[in-house]
JSON list of C-alpha atoms in Angstrom, two decimals:
[
{"chain": "A", "resi": 1, "resn": "UNK", "atom": "CA", "xyz": [2.93, -11.23, 70.14]},
{"chain": "A", "resi": 2, "resn": "UNK", "atom": "CA", "xyz": [0.10, -12.18, 67.83]},
{"chain": "A", "resi": 3, "resn": "UNK", "atom": "CA", "xyz": [-2.82, -13.85, 69.60]},
{"chain": "A", "resi": 4, "resn": "UNK", "atom": "CA", "xyz": [-5.47, -16.10, 68.14]},
{"chain": "A", "resi": 5, "resn": "UNK", "atom": "CA", "xyz": [-8.47, -17.12, 70.19]},
{"chain": "A", "resi": 6, "resn": "UNK", "atom": "CA", "xyz": [-10.99, -19.88, 69.68]},
{"chain": "A", "resi": 7, "resn": "UNK", "atom": "CA", "xyz": [-14.41, -20.17, 71.18]},
{"chain": "A", "resi": 8, "resn": "UNK", "atom": "CA", "xyz": [-15.59, -22.36, 72.70]},
{"chain": "A", "resi": 9, "resn": "UNK", "atom": "CA", "xyz": [-12.59, -24.25, 74.06]},
{"chain": "A", "resi": 10, "resn": "UNK", "atom": "CA", "xyz": [-14.74, -27.30, 74.72]},
{"chain": "A", "resi": 11, "resn": "UNK", "atom": "CA", "xyz": [-18.19, -28.24, 73.53]},
{"chain": "A", "resi": 12, "resn": "UNK", "atom": "CA", "xyz": [-20.38, -31.29, 73.99]},
{"chain": "A", "resi": 13, "resn": "UNK", "atom": "CA", "xyz": [-23.35, -31.65, 71.69]},
{"chain": "A", "resi": 14, "resn": "UNK", "atom": "CA", "xyz": [-25.90, -34.27, 70.80]},
{"chain": "A", "resi": 15, "resn": "UNK", "atom": "CA", "xyz": [-25.81, -36.20, 67.59]},
{"chain": "A", "resi": 16, "resn": "UNK", "atom": "CA", "xyz": [-27.67, -34.40, 64.82]},
{"chain": "A", "resi": 17, "resn": "UNK", "atom": "CA", "xyz": [-27.15, -30.88, 66.13]},
{"chain": "A", "resi": 18, "resn": "UNK", "atom": "CA", "xyz": [-24.85, -28.21, 64.66]},
{"chain": "A", "resi": 19, "resn": "UNK", "atom": "CA", "xyz": [-21.94, -26.57, 66.39]},
{"chain": "A", "resi": 20, "resn": "UNK", "atom": "CA", "xyz": [-20.20, -23.32, 65.51]},
{"chain": "A", "resi": 21, "resn": "UNK", "atom": "CA", "xyz": [-16.56, -22.70, 66.38]},
{"chain": "A", "resi": 22, "resn": "UNK", "atom": "CA", "xyz": [-15.12, -19.19, 66.19]},
{"chain": "A", "resi": 23, "resn": "UNK", "atom": "CA", "xyz": [-11.53, -18.29, 65.43]},
{"chain": "A", "resi": 24, "resn": "UNK", "atom": "CA", "xyz": [-10.43, -14.70, 66.03]},
{"chain": "A", "resi": 25, "resn": "UNK", "atom": "CA", "xyz": [-7.17, -12.90, 65.49]},
{"chain": "A", "resi": 26, "resn": "UNK", "atom": "CA", "xyz": [-7.09, -10.45, 68.40]},
{"chain": "A", "resi": 27, "resn": "UNK", "atom": "CA", "xyz": [-4.34, -8.01, 67.50]},
{"chain": "A", "resi": 28, "resn": "UNK", "atom": "CA", "xyz": [-3.77, -8.43, 63.80]},
{"chain": "A", "resi": 29, "resn": "UNK", "atom": "CA", "xyz": [-5.65, -8.86, 60.56]},
{"chain": "A", "resi": 30, "resn": "UNK", "atom": "CA", "xyz": [-5.63, -12.33, 59.08]},
{"chain": "A", "resi": 31, "resn": "UNK", "atom": "CA", "xyz": [-5.91, -12.51, 55.33]},
{"chain": "A", "resi": 32, "resn": "UNK", "atom": "CA", "xyz": [-6.05, -16.27, 55.48]},
{"chain": "A", "resi": 33, "resn": "UNK", "atom": "CA", "xyz": [-7.18, -18.73, 58.09]},
{"chain": "A", "resi": 34, "resn": "UNK", "atom": "CA", "xyz": [-6.57, -22.45, 58.08]},
{"chain": "A", "resi": 35, "resn": "UNK", "atom": "CA", "xyz": [-8.68, -25.07, 59.84]},
{"chain": "A", "resi": 36, "resn": "UNK", "atom": "CA", "xyz": [-7.15, -28.31, 61.07]},
{"chain": "A", "resi": 37, "resn": "UNK", "atom": "CA", "xyz": [-8.62, -31.39, 62.72]},
{"chain": "A", "resi": 38, "resn": "UNK", "atom": "CA", "xyz": [-6.69, -33.60, 65.08]},
{"chain": "A", "resi": 39, "resn": "UNK", "atom": "CA", "xyz": [-7.78, -36.99, 66.41]},
{"chain": "A", "resi": 40, "resn": "UNK", "atom": "CA", "xyz": [-6.24, -38.20, 69.69]},
{"chain": "A", "resi": 41, "resn": "UNK", "atom": "CA", "xyz": [-2.50, -38.80, 69.44]},
{"chain": "A", "resi": 42, "resn": "UNK", "atom": "CA", "xyz": [-2.55, -38.15, 65.71]},
{"chain": "A", "resi": 43, "resn": "UNK", "atom": "CA", "xyz": [-1.35, -35.47, 63.38]},
{"chain": "A", "resi": 44, "resn": "UNK", "atom": "CA", "xyz": [-3.03, -32.20, 62.46]},
{"chain": "A", "resi": 45, "resn": "UNK", "atom": "CA", "xyz": [-4.88, -32.67, 59.20]},
{"chain": "A", "resi": 46, "resn": "UNK", "atom": "CA", "xyz": [-5.65, -29.61, 57.12]},
{"chain": "A", "resi": 47, "resn": "UNK", "atom": "CA", "xyz": [-9.37, -29.36, 56.45]},
{"chain": "A", "resi": 48, "resn": "UNK", "atom": "CA", "xyz": [-9.71, -26.10, 54.59]},
{"chain": "A", "resi": 49, "resn": "UNK", "atom": "CA", "xyz": [-8.19, -22.74, 53.77]},
{"chain": "A", "resi": 50, "resn": "UNK", "atom": "CA", "xyz": [-10.33, -19.64, 53.99]},
{"chain": "A", "resi": 51, "resn": "UNK", "atom": "CA", "xyz": [-9.60, -16.19, 52.65]},
{"chain": "A", "resi": 52, "resn": "UNK", "atom": "CA", "xyz": [-11.55, -13.19, 53.81]},
{"chain": "A", "resi": 53, "resn": "UNK", "atom": "CA", "xyz": [-14.55, -12.50, 51.61]},
{"chain": "A", "resi": 54, "resn": "UNK", "atom": "CA", "xyz": [-14.27, -15.58, 49.44]},
{"chain": "A", "resi": 55, "resn": "UNK", "atom": "CA", "xyz": [-15.31, -19.21, 49.57]},
{"chain": "A", "resi": 56, "resn": "UNK", "atom": "CA", "xyz": [-13.15, -21.64, 51.46]},
{"chain": "A", "resi": 57, "resn": "UNK", "atom": "CA", "xyz": [-10.99, -24.18, 49.69]},
{"chain": "A", "resi": 58, "resn": "UNK", "atom": "CA", "xyz": [-11.49, -27.65, 51.13]},
{"chain": "A", "resi": 59, "resn": "UNK", "atom": "CA", "xyz": [-8.99, -30.47, 51.16]},
{"chain": "A", "resi": 60, "resn": "UNK", "atom": "CA", "xyz": [-9.81, -33.69, 49.40]},
{"chain": "A", "resi": 61, "resn": "UNK", "atom": "CA", "xyz": [-12.13, -35.85, 51.45]},
{"chain": "A", "resi": 62, "resn": "UNK", "atom": "CA", "xyz": [-13.52, -33.01, 53.57]},
{"chain": "A", "resi": 63, "resn": "UNK", "atom": "CA", "xyz": [-17.25, -32.54, 53.07]},
{"chain": "A", "resi": 64, "resn": "UNK", "atom": "CA", "xyz": [-17.90, -28.87, 52.42]},
{"chain": "A", "resi": 65, "resn": "UNK", "atom": "CA", "xyz": [-21.61, -29.21, 53.20]},
{"chain": "A", "resi": 66, "resn": "UNK", "atom": "CA", "xyz": [-20.82, -30.70, 56.56]},
{"chain": "A", "resi": 67, "resn": "UNK", "atom": "CA", "xyz": [-18.04, -28.34, 57.59]},
{"chain": "A", "resi": 68, "resn": "UNK", "atom": "CA", "xyz": [-19.21, -24.85, 56.71]},
{"chain": "A", "resi": 69, "resn": "UNK", "atom": "CA", "xyz": [-16.54, -22.19, 56.87]},
{"chain": "A", "resi": 70, "resn": "UNK", "atom": "CA", "xyz": [-17.24, -18.48, 56.84]},
{"chain": "A", "resi": 71, "resn": "UNK", "atom": "CA", "xyz": [-14.52, -15.83, 56.82]},
{"chain": "A", "resi": 72, "resn": "UNK", "atom": "CA", "xyz": [-16.59, -12.69, 57.01]},
{"chain": "A", "resi": 73, "resn": "UNK", "atom": "CA", "xyz": [-13.93, -10.32, 58.28]},
{"chain": "A", "resi": 74, "resn": "UNK", "atom": "CA", "xyz": [-10.17, -10.01, 58.58]},
{"chain": "A", "resi": 75, "resn": "UNK", "atom": "CA", "xyz": [-10.33, -11.03, 62.22]},
{"chain": "A", "resi": 76, "resn": "UNK", "atom": "CA", "xyz": [-12.99, -13.74, 62.33]},
{"chain": "A", "resi": 77, "resn": "UNK", "atom": "CA", "xyz": [-13.51, -17.12, 60.72]},
{"chain": "A", "resi": 78, "resn": "UNK", "atom": "CA", "xyz": [-16.12, -19.63, 61.80]},
{"chain": "A", "resi": 79, "resn": "UNK", "atom": "CA", "xyz": [-16.36, -23.38, 61.33]},
{"chain": "A", "resi": 80, "resn": "UNK", "atom": "CA", "xyz": [-19.81, -24.90, 61.66]},
{"chain": "A", "resi": 81, "resn": "UNK", "atom": "CA", "xyz": [-20.08, -28.65, 62.00]},
{"chain": "A", "resi": 82, "resn": "UNK", "atom": "CA", "xyz": [-23.56, -29.43, 60.70]},
{"chain": "A", "resi": 83, "resn": "UNK", "atom": "CA", "xyz": [-25.56, -32.46, 61.80]},
{"chain": "A", "resi": 84, "resn": "UNK", "atom": "CA", "xyz": [-22.69, -33.61, 63.98]},
{"chain": "A", "resi": 85, "resn": "UNK", "atom": "CA", "xyz": [-22.11, -37.30, 64.60]},
{"chain": "A", "resi": 86, "resn": "UNK", "atom": "CA", "xyz": [-19.86, -39.08, 67.12]},
{"chain": "A", "resi": 87, "resn": "UNK", "atom": "CA", "xyz": [-17.20, -39.59, 64.43]},
{"chain": "A", "resi": 88, "resn": "UNK", "atom": "CA", "xyz": [-16.88, -35.80, 64.20]},
{"chain": "A", "resi": 89, "resn": "UNK", "atom": "CA", "xyz": [-15.61, -35.73, 67.77]},
{"chain": "A", "resi": 90, "resn": "UNK", "atom": "CA", "xyz": [-12.15, -34.27, 67.48]},
{"chain": "A", "resi": 91, "resn": "UNK", "atom": "CA", "xyz": [-9.85, -31.38, 68.33]},
{"chain": "A", "resi": 92, "resn": "UNK", "atom": "CA", "xyz": [-10.29, -28.52, 65.89]},
{"chain": "A", "resi": 93, "resn": "UNK", "atom": "CA", "xyz": [-7.49, -25.95, 65.58]},
{"chain": "A", "resi": 94, "resn": "UNK", "atom": "CA", "xyz": [-7.42, -22.80, 63.52]},
{"chain": "A", "resi": 95, "resn": "UNK", "atom": "CA", "xyz": [-4.36, -20.95, 62.31]},
{"chain": "A", "resi": 96, "resn": "UNK", "atom": "CA", "xyz": [-4.43, -17.31, 61.28]},
{"chain": "A", "resi": 97, "resn": "UNK", "atom": "CA", "xyz": [-1.97, -15.96, 58.78]},
{"chain": "A", "resi": 98, "resn": "UNK", "atom": "CA", "xyz": [-0.72, -12.43, 58.38]},
{"chain": "A", "resi": 99, "resn": "UNK", "atom": "CA", "xyz": [1.90, -10.71, 56.29]},
{"chain": "A", "resi": 100, "resn": "UNK", "atom": "CA", "xyz": [4.60, -9.23, 58.49]},
{"chain": "A", "resi": 101, "resn": "UNK", "atom": "CA", "xyz": [7.85, -7.78, 57.26]},
{"chain": "A", "resi": 102, "resn": "UNK", "atom": "CA", "xyz": [7.45, -9.33, 53.83]},
{"chain": "A", "resi": 103, "resn": "UNK", "atom": "CA", "xyz": [6.88, -12.86, 55.06]},
{"chain": "A", "resi": 104, "resn": "UNK", "atom": "CA", "xyz": [3.76, -14.76, 56.01]},
{"chain": "A", "resi": 105, "resn": "UNK", "atom": "CA", "xyz": [3.50, -15.74, 59.65]},
{"chain": "A", "resi": 106, "resn": "UNK", "atom": "CA", "xyz": [0.98, -18.22, 61.00]},
{"chain": "A", "resi": 107, "resn": "UNK", "atom": "CA", "xyz": [-0.35, -18.25, 64.51]},
{"chain": "A", "resi": 108, "resn": "UNK", "atom": "CA", "xyz": [-2.37, -21.07, 66.02]},
{"chain": "A", "resi": 109, "resn": "UNK", "atom": "CA", "xyz": [-5.42, -20.82, 68.19]},
{"chain": "A", "resi": 110, "resn": "UNK", "atom": "CA", "xyz": [-5.65, -22.89, 71.37]},
{"chain": "A", "resi": 111, "resn": "UNK", "atom": "CA", "xyz": [-8.07, -25.38, 69.80]},
{"chain": "A", "resi": 112, "resn": "UNK", "atom": "CA", "xyz": [-11.64, -26.52, 70.40]},
{"chain": "A", "resi": 113, "resn": "UNK", "atom": "CA", "xyz": [-12.41, -29.97, 71.70]},
{"chain": "A", "resi": 114, "resn": "UNK", "atom": "CA", "xyz": [-15.68, -31.22, 70.26]},
{"chain": "A", "resi": 115, "resn": "UNK", "atom": "CA", "xyz": [-17.46, -34.23, 71.72]},
{"chain": "A", "resi": 116, "resn": "UNK", "atom": "CA", "xyz": [-20.59, -35.50, 70.02]},
{"chain": "A", "resi": 117, "resn": "UNK", "atom": "CA", "xyz": [-22.72, -37.84, 72.11]},
{"chain": "B", "resi": 1, "resn": "UNK", "atom": "CA", "xyz": [3.26, -40.32, 49.61]},
{"chain": "B", "resi": 2, "resn": "UNK", "atom": "CA", "xyz": [3.81, -38.64, 52.94]},
{"chain": "B", "resi": 3, "resn": "UNK", "atom": "CA", "xyz": [5.41, -35.27, 52.73]},
{"chain": "B", "resi": 4, "resn": "UNK", "atom": "CA", "xyz": [6.61, -35.25, 56.33]},
{"chain": "B", "resi": 5, "resn": "UNK", "atom": "CA", "xyz": [7.79, -38.45, 58.01]},
{"chain": "B", "resi": 6, "resn": "UNK", "atom": "CA", "xyz": [8.46, -38.80, 61.70]},
{"chain": "B", "resi": 7, "resn": "UNK", "atom": "CA", "xyz": [9.49, -42.39, 62.35]},
{"chain": "B", "resi": 8, "resn": "UNK", "atom": "CA", "xyz": [9.66, -42.26, 66.15]},
{"chain": "B", "resi": 9, "resn": "UNK", "atom": "CA", "xyz": [6.21, -42.59, 67.73]},
{"chain": "B", "resi": 10, "resn": "UNK", "atom": "CA", "xyz": [7.75, -42.24, 71.17]},
{"chain": "B", "resi": 11, "resn": "UNK", "atom": "CA", "xyz": [11.06, -41.24, 72.67]},
{"chain": "B", "resi": 12, "resn": "UNK", "atom": "CA", "xyz": [12.28, -41.49, 76.25]},
{"chain": "B", "resi": 13, "resn": "UNK", "atom": "CA", "xyz": [15.07, -39.42, 77.72]},
{"chain": "B", "resi": 14, "resn": "UNK", "atom": "CA", "xyz": [16.44, -38.63, 81.16]},
{"chain": "B", "resi": 15, "resn": "UNK", "atom": "CA", "xyz": [16.53, -35.11, 82.50]},
{"chain": "B", "resi": 16, "resn": "UNK", "atom": "CA", "xyz": [19.57, -33.09, 81.42]},
{"chain": "B", "resi": 17, "resn": "UNK", "atom": "CA", "xyz": [20.31, -35.40, 78.51]},
{"chain": "B", "resi": 18, "resn": "UNK", "atom": "CA", "xyz": [20.09, -34.34, 74.87]},
{"chain": "B", "resi": 19, "resn": "UNK", "atom": "CA", "xyz": [17.59, -35.92, 72.52]},
{"chain": "B", "resi": 20, "resn": "UNK", "atom": "CA", "xyz": [17.15, -35.91, 68.75]},
{"chain": "B", "resi": 21, "resn": "UNK", "atom": "CA", "xyz": [13.75, -36.15, 67.11]},
{"chain": "B", "resi": 22, "resn": "UNK", "atom": "CA", "xyz": [13.86, -37.27, 63.51]},
{"chain": "B", "resi": 23, "resn": "UNK", "atom": "CA", "xyz": [12.07, -35.71, 60.57]},
{"chain": "B", "resi": 24, "resn": "UNK", "atom": "CA", "xyz": [12.40, -36.30, 56.87]},
{"chain": "B", "resi": 25, "resn": "UNK", "atom": "CA", "xyz": [10.47, -34.48, 54.19]},
{"chain": "B", "resi": 26, "resn": "UNK", "atom": "CA", "xyz": [9.59, -34.78, 50.56]},
{"chain": "B", "resi": 27, "resn": "UNK", "atom": "CA", "xyz": [9.10, -31.88, 48.19]},
{"chain": "B", "resi": 28, "resn": "UNK", "atom": "CA", "xyz": [9.99, -30.92, 44.66]},
{"chain": "B", "resi": 29, "resn": "UNK", "atom": "CA", "xyz": [9.96, -27.21, 45.51]},
{"chain": "B", "resi": 30, "resn": "UNK", "atom": "CA", "xyz": [13.29, -25.43, 45.75]},
{"chain": "B", "resi": 31, "resn": "UNK", "atom": "CA", "xyz": [11.88, -22.97, 48.25]},
{"chain": "B", "resi": 32, "resn": "UNK", "atom": "CA", "xyz": [10.25, -24.29, 51.39]},
{"chain": "B", "resi": 33, "resn": "UNK", "atom": "CA", "xyz": [10.23, -23.88, 55.13]},
{"chain": "B", "resi": 34, "resn": "UNK", "atom": "CA", "xyz": [10.53, -26.42, 57.92]},
{"chain": "B", "resi": 35, "resn": "UNK", "atom": "CA", "xyz": [9.02, -25.94, 61.36]},
{"chain": "B", "resi": 36, "resn": "UNK", "atom": "CA", "xyz": [8.95, -27.73, 64.68]},
{"chain": "B", "resi": 37, "resn": "UNK", "atom": "CA", "xyz": [6.06, -27.35, 67.10]},
{"chain": "B", "resi": 38, "resn": "UNK", "atom": "CA", "xyz": [5.55, -28.63, 70.64]},
{"chain": "B", "resi": 39, "resn": "UNK", "atom": "CA", "xyz": [2.06, -29.70, 71.71]},
{"chain": "B", "resi": 40, "resn": "UNK", "atom": "CA", "xyz": [1.60, -30.33, 75.43]},
{"chain": "B", "resi": 41, "resn": "UNK", "atom": "CA", "xyz": [-1.45, -32.15, 76.76]},
{"chain": "B", "resi": 42, "resn": "UNK", "atom": "CA", "xyz": [-3.39, -28.86, 76.79]},
{"chain": "B", "resi": 43, "resn": "UNK", "atom": "CA", "xyz": [-3.40, -28.99, 73.00]},
{"chain": "B", "resi": 44, "resn": "UNK", "atom": "CA", "xyz": [-1.89, -25.62, 72.19]},
{"chain": "B", "resi": 45, "resn": "UNK", "atom": "CA", "xyz": [0.65, -25.53, 69.39]},
{"chain": "B", "resi": 46, "resn": "UNK", "atom": "CA", "xyz": [3.89, -23.91, 70.53]},
{"chain": "B", "resi": 47, "resn": "UNK", "atom": "CA", "xyz": [6.28, -22.80, 67.78]},
{"chain": "B", "resi": 48, "resn": "UNK", "atom": "CA", "xyz": [9.85, -23.88, 68.49]},
{"chain": "B", "resi": 49, "resn": "UNK", "atom": "CA", "xyz": [12.07, -23.30, 65.50]},
{"chain": "B", "resi": 50, "resn": "UNK", "atom": "CA", "xyz": [12.12, -22.54, 61.76]},
{"chain": "B", "resi": 51, "resn": "UNK", "atom": "CA", "xyz": [14.54, -23.39, 58.96]},
{"chain": "B", "resi": 52, "resn": "UNK", "atom": "CA", "xyz": [14.26, -22.00, 55.47]},
{"chain": "B", "resi": 53, "resn": "UNK", "atom": "CA", "xyz": [15.46, -24.10, 52.56]},
{"chain": "B", "resi": 54, "resn": "UNK", "atom": "CA", "xyz": [17.98, -21.46, 51.56]},
{"chain": "B", "resi": 55, "resn": "UNK", "atom": "CA", "xyz": [19.33, -20.93, 55.06]},
{"chain": "B", "resi": 56, "resn": "UNK", "atom": "CA", "xyz": [22.91, -22.13, 55.10]},
{"chain": "B", "resi": 57, "resn": "UNK", "atom": "CA", "xyz": [23.27, -22.23, 58.85]},
{"chain": "B", "resi": 58, "resn": "UNK", "atom": "CA", "xyz": [21.32, -24.58, 61.08]},
{"chain": "B", "resi": 59, "resn": "UNK", "atom": "CA", "xyz": [18.66, -22.74, 63.06]},
{"chain": "B", "resi": 60, "resn": "UNK", "atom": "CA", "xyz": [19.03, -22.48, 66.82]},
{"chain": "B", "resi": 61, "resn": "UNK", "atom": "CA", "xyz": [16.66, -21.16, 69.48]},
{"chain": "B", "resi": 62, "resn": "UNK", "atom": "CA", "xyz": [17.89, -21.55, 73.02]},
{"chain": "B", "resi": 63, "resn": "UNK", "atom": "CA", "xyz": [17.98, -25.28, 73.84]},
{"chain": "B", "resi": 64, "resn": "UNK", "atom": "CA", "xyz": [16.52, -26.16, 70.44]},
{"chain": "B", "resi": 65, "resn": "UNK", "atom": "CA", "xyz": [18.56, -26.62, 67.31]},
{"chain": "B", "resi": 66, "resn": "UNK", "atom": "CA", "xyz": [17.61, -27.95, 63.92]},
{"chain": "B", "resi": 67, "resn": "UNK", "atom": "CA", "xyz": [20.02, -30.31, 62.18]},
{"chain": "B", "resi": 68, "resn": "UNK", "atom": "CA", "xyz": [19.24, -29.50, 58.55]},
{"chain": "B", "resi": 69, "resn": "UNK", "atom": "CA", "xyz": [20.65, -31.86, 55.96]},
{"chain": "B", "resi": 70, "resn": "UNK", "atom": "CA", "xyz": [19.23, -30.68, 52.66]},
{"chain": "B", "resi": 71, "resn": "UNK", "atom": "CA", "xyz": [20.64, -33.43, 50.46]},
{"chain": "B", "resi": 72, "resn": "UNK", "atom": "CA", "xyz": [19.15, -36.07, 52.73]},
{"chain": "B", "resi": 73, "resn": "UNK", "atom": "CA", "xyz": [15.94, -34.06, 53.13]},
{"chain": "B", "resi": 74, "resn": "UNK", "atom": "CA", "xyz": [16.09, -34.29, 56.86]},
{"chain": "B", "resi": 75, "resn": "UNK", "atom": "CA", "xyz": [15.39, -31.70, 59.53]},
{"chain": "B", "resi": 76, "resn": "UNK", "atom": "CA", "xyz": [15.97, -33.27, 62.92]},
{"chain": "B", "resi": 77, "resn": "UNK", "atom": "CA", "xyz": [15.23, -31.38, 66.11]},
{"chain": "B", "resi": 78, "resn": "UNK", "atom": "CA", "xyz": [17.84, -31.53, 68.84]},
{"chain": "B", "resi": 79, "resn": "UNK", "atom": "CA", "xyz": [16.83, -30.62, 72.37]},
{"chain": "B", "resi": 80, "resn": "UNK", "atom": "CA", "xyz": [19.77, -30.12, 74.67]},
{"chain": "B", "resi": 81, "resn": "UNK", "atom": "CA", "xyz": [19.61, -30.55, 78.45]},
{"chain": "B", "resi": 82, "resn": "UNK", "atom": "CA", "xyz": [16.09, -31.99, 78.54]},
{"chain": "B", "resi": 83, "resn": "UNK", "atom": "CA", "xyz": [13.73, -30.79, 81.23]},
{"chain": "B", "resi": 84, "resn": "UNK", "atom": "CA", "xyz": [10.63, -32.43, 82.69]},
{"chain": "B", "resi": 85, "resn": "UNK", "atom": "CA", "xyz": [8.55, -29.72, 81.06]},
{"chain": "B", "resi": 86, "resn": "UNK", "atom": "CA", "xyz": [9.73, -30.86, 77.65]},
{"chain": "B", "resi": 87, "resn": "UNK", "atom": "CA", "xyz": [7.44, -33.89, 77.88]},
{"chain": "B", "resi": 88, "resn": "UNK", "atom": "CA", "xyz": [4.96, -33.36, 75.06]},
{"chain": "B", "resi": 89, "resn": "UNK", "atom": "CA", "xyz": [4.16, -34.28, 71.49]},
{"chain": "B", "resi": 90, "resn": "UNK", "atom": "CA", "xyz": [6.48, -32.76, 68.88]},
{"chain": "B", "resi": 91, "resn": "UNK", "atom": "CA", "xyz": [5.48, -32.13, 65.31]},
{"chain": "B", "resi": 92, "resn": "UNK", "atom": "CA", "xyz": [7.64, -31.45, 62.31]},
{"chain": "B", "resi": 93, "resn": "UNK", "atom": "CA", "xyz": [5.90, -29.40, 59.62]},
{"chain": "B", "resi": 94, "resn": "UNK", "atom": "CA", "xyz": [6.65, -28.04, 56.18]},
{"chain": "B", "resi": 95, "resn": "UNK", "atom": "CA", "xyz": [5.37, -25.17, 54.13]},
{"chain": "B", "resi": 96, "resn": "UNK", "atom": "CA", "xyz": [6.06, -25.49, 50.44]},
{"chain": "B", "resi": 97, "resn": "UNK", "atom": "CA", "xyz": [6.89, -22.37, 48.52]},
{"chain": "B", "resi": 98, "resn": "UNK", "atom": "CA", "xyz": [8.65, -19.38, 49.93]},
{"chain": "B", "resi": 99, "resn": "UNK", "atom": "CA", "xyz": [7.67, -17.62, 53.09]},
{"chain": "B", "resi": 100, "resn": "UNK", "atom": "CA", "xyz": [6.07, -15.07, 50.84]},
{"chain": "B", "resi": 101, "resn": "UNK", "atom": "CA", "xyz": [3.69, -17.68, 49.47]},
{"chain": "B", "resi": 102, "resn": "UNK", "atom": "CA", "xyz": [1.42, -18.12, 52.45]},
{"chain": "B", "resi": 103, "resn": "UNK", "atom": "CA", "xyz": [0.50, -21.77, 52.05]},
{"chain": "B", "resi": 104, "resn": "UNK", "atom": "CA", "xyz": [-0.68, -24.06, 54.83]},
{"chain": "B", "resi": 105, "resn": "UNK", "atom": "CA", "xyz": [1.62, -26.11, 57.00]},
{"chain": "B", "resi": 106, "resn": "UNK", "atom": "CA", "xyz": [1.68, -29.85, 56.44]},
{"chain": "B", "resi": 107, "resn": "UNK", "atom": "CA", "xyz": [2.41, -31.86, 59.59]},
{"chain": "B", "resi": 108, "resn": "UNK", "atom": "CA", "xyz": [4.09, -35.13, 60.34]},
{"chain": "B", "resi": 109, "resn": "UNK", "atom": "CA", "xyz": [2.52, -37.73, 62.63]},
{"chain": "B", "resi": 110, "resn": "UNK", "atom": "CA", "xyz": [4.40, -36.50, 65.63]},
{"chain": "B", "resi": 111, "resn": "UNK", "atom": "CA", "xyz": [6.72, -37.92, 68.26]},
{"chain": "B", "resi": 112, "resn": "UNK", "atom": "CA", "xyz": [5.76, -38.18, 71.91]},
{"chain": "B", "resi": 113, "resn": "UNK", "atom": "CA", "xyz": [8.70, -37.24, 74.10]},
{"chain": "B", "resi": 114, "resn": "UNK", "atom": "CA", "xyz": [8.78, -38.37, 77.71]},
{"chain": "B", "resi": 115, "resn": "UNK", "atom": "CA", "xyz": [11.40, -36.90, 80.03]},
{"chain": "B", "resi": 116, "resn": "UNK", "atom": "CA", "xyz": [12.06, -38.66, 83.33]},
{"chain": "B", "resi": 117, "resn": "UNK", "atom": "CA", "xyz": [13.93, -37.53, 86.40]}
]
């Protein structure tokens, strides 16, 4: 089956620093990747949609200068949380989408738990 | 307005009993897809079942079935013969547009299911 990896799985950083999270599709090419954020015991909230080679589309209320998304290849998208603050502590999950048999299928990564101290 | 509503924050069930998790949705699209995911404490999103808006039969996958009532805009998940390993958070999600459209999933707030022996 299709596998999506995220790295790192957990990261602790100090307030004011930047953190990069990688999302890779291991055995398929992902034309689109979605980034979600999830606070404890809450829903997954879509942050942005990124298509390979073009700028990401951010959801309303998501600061594009704070959450930088790069989708440089069909197998890799990165989310960089710039100048992180404790309120950015959350679980970040990516989802990679591919076209298979005429339909779009989405596969989730295992998530990255970010703690900002 | 919320597009996906899950009204049960928590549900409790005994092993081997069946349980129904409620989900209602709101969309003006004629073509859409409904999904259920399981999220254990590890955080990974496990796909359970899918129902397309044009599917006339209710979807089933092993112990999971989806009770799709289009006129009422509901897509309840039924888990038969609950097992201890079913304890997790369950999310209902919707993708508007056809499965050829490739849009992001929108999630409900989730229901925490606890199975006891």
